[in-house]
Coordinates of C-alpha atoms in Angstrom, one line a residue:
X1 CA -1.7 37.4 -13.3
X2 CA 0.9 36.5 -15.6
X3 CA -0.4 36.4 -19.8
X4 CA 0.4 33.7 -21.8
X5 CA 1.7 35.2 -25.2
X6 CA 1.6 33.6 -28.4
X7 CA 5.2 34.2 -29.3
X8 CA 4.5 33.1 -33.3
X9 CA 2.1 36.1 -33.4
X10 CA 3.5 38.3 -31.8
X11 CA 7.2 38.5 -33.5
X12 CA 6.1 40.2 -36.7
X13 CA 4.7 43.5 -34.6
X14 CA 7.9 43.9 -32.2
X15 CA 11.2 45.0 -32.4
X16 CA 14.0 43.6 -30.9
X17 CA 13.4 45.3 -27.8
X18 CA 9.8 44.3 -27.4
X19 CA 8.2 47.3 -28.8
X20 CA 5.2 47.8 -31.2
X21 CA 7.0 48.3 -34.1
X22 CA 4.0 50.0 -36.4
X23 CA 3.2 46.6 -38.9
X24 CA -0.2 46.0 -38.9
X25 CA -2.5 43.1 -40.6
X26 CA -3.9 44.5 -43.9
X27 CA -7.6 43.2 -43.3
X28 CA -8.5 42.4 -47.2
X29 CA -10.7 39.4 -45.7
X30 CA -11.2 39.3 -42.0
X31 CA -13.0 36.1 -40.5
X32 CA -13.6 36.4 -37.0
X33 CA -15.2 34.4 -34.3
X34 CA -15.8 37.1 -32.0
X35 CA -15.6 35.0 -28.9
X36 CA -12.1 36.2 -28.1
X37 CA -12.9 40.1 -28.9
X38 CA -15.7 40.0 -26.6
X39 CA -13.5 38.0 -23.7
X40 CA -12.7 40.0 -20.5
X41 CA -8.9 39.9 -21.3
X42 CA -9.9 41.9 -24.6
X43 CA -12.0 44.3 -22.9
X44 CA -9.1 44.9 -20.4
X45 CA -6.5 45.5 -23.0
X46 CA -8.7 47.8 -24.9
X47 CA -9.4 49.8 -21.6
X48 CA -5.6 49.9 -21.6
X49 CA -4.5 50.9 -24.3
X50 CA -7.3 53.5 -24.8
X51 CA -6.8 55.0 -21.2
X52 CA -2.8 55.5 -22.8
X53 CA -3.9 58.1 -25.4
X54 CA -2.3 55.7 -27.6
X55 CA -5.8 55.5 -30.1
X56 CA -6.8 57.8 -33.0
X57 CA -9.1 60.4 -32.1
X58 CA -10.5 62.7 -34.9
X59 CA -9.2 63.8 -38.1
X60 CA -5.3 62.3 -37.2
X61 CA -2.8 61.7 -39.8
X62 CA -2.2 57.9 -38.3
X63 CA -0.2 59.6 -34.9
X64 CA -2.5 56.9 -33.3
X65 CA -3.1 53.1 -33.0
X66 CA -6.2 52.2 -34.8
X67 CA -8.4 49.1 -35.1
X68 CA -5.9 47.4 -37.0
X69 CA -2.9 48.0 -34.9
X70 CA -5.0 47.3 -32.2
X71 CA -6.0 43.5 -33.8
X72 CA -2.5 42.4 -34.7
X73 CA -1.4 43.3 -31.2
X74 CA -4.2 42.1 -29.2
X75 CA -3.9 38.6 -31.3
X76 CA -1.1 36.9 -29.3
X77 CA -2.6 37.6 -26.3
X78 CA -5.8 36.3 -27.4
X79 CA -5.5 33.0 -29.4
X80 CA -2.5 31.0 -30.6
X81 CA -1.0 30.4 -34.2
X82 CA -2.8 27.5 -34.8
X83 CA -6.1 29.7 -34.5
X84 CA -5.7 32.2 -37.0
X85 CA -5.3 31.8 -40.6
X86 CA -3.1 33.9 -42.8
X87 CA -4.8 34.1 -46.5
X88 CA -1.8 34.7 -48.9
X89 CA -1.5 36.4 -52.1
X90 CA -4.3 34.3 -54.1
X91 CA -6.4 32.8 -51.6
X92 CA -8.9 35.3 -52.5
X93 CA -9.1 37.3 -55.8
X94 CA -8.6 41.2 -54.1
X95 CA -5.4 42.2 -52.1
X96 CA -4.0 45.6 -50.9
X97 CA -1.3 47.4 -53.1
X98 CA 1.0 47.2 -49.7
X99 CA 2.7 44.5 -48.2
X100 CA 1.3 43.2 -44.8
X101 CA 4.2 43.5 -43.2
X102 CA 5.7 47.0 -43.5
X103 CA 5.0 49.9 -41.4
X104 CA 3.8 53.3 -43.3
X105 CA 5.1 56.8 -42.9
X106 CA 1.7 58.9 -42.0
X107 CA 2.0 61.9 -44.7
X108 CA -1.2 61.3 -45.9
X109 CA -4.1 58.8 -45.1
X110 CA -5.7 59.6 -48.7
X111 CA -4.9 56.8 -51.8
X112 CA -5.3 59.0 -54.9
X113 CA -5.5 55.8 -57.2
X114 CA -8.5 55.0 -55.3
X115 CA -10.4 58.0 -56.2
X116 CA -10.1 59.6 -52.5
X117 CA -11.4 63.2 -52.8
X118 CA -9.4 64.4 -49.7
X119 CA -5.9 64.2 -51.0
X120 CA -4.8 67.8 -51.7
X121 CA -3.0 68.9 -48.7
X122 CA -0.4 66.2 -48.8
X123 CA 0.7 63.0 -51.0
X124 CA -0.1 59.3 -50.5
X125 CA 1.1 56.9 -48.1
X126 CA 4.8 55.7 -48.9
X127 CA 6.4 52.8 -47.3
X128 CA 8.7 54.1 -44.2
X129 CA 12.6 54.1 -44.7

């Protein structure tokens, strides 16, 4: 069967040829009505996507889709626009130090500002060039 995309949601995690392009939701407030996540079309793209390799699997340096990749790029296939709210800077009164929208280079998965205690191998997380 054909799936019907939500093209709204899906545009900020492609590139122009279709591809995830490593932008990711930065979760500092998730809501979630589960129903969706626990829908058989979830399930099968999960399945999918883990029987590709393409998830983390032990100590990784962010190779590997996670739980967040995984969200924003299940989403369109899941719900439309009109379903998900985007909270904006000062909606709610904590926010990452990284914008929503950019993909990271994976040197490190370690914030030293945040007190992490396994960042001395390699430097903190820098936005890709």
């Amino acid at each position: 069967p054909k799936l019907k995309v939500d093209a709204a949601l899906r545009r900020p995690f492609v590139d122009s040829r279709g591809r995830y392009n490593g932008k990711y939701y930065y979760n500092n407030l998730e809501v979630v009505r589960l129903h969706a996540f626990r829908s058989r079309l979830s399930w099968s793209l999960f399945v999918a996507v883990d029987q590709s390799g393409a998830f983390m699997h032990g100590p990784t340096h962010k190779q590997n889709l996670g739980d967040a990749d995984f969200r924003s790029m299940a989403l369109p296939y899941l719900l439309n626009a009109n379903q998900v709210l985007k909270m904006g800077k000062g909606m709610i009164p904590y926010h990452h130090p990284a914008p929503w929208d950019q993909p990271y280079s994976h040197s490190s998965h370690c914030v030293p500002e945040l007190g992490s205690t396994a960042c001395h191998e390699r430097g903190p997380l820098t936005p890709a060039t």
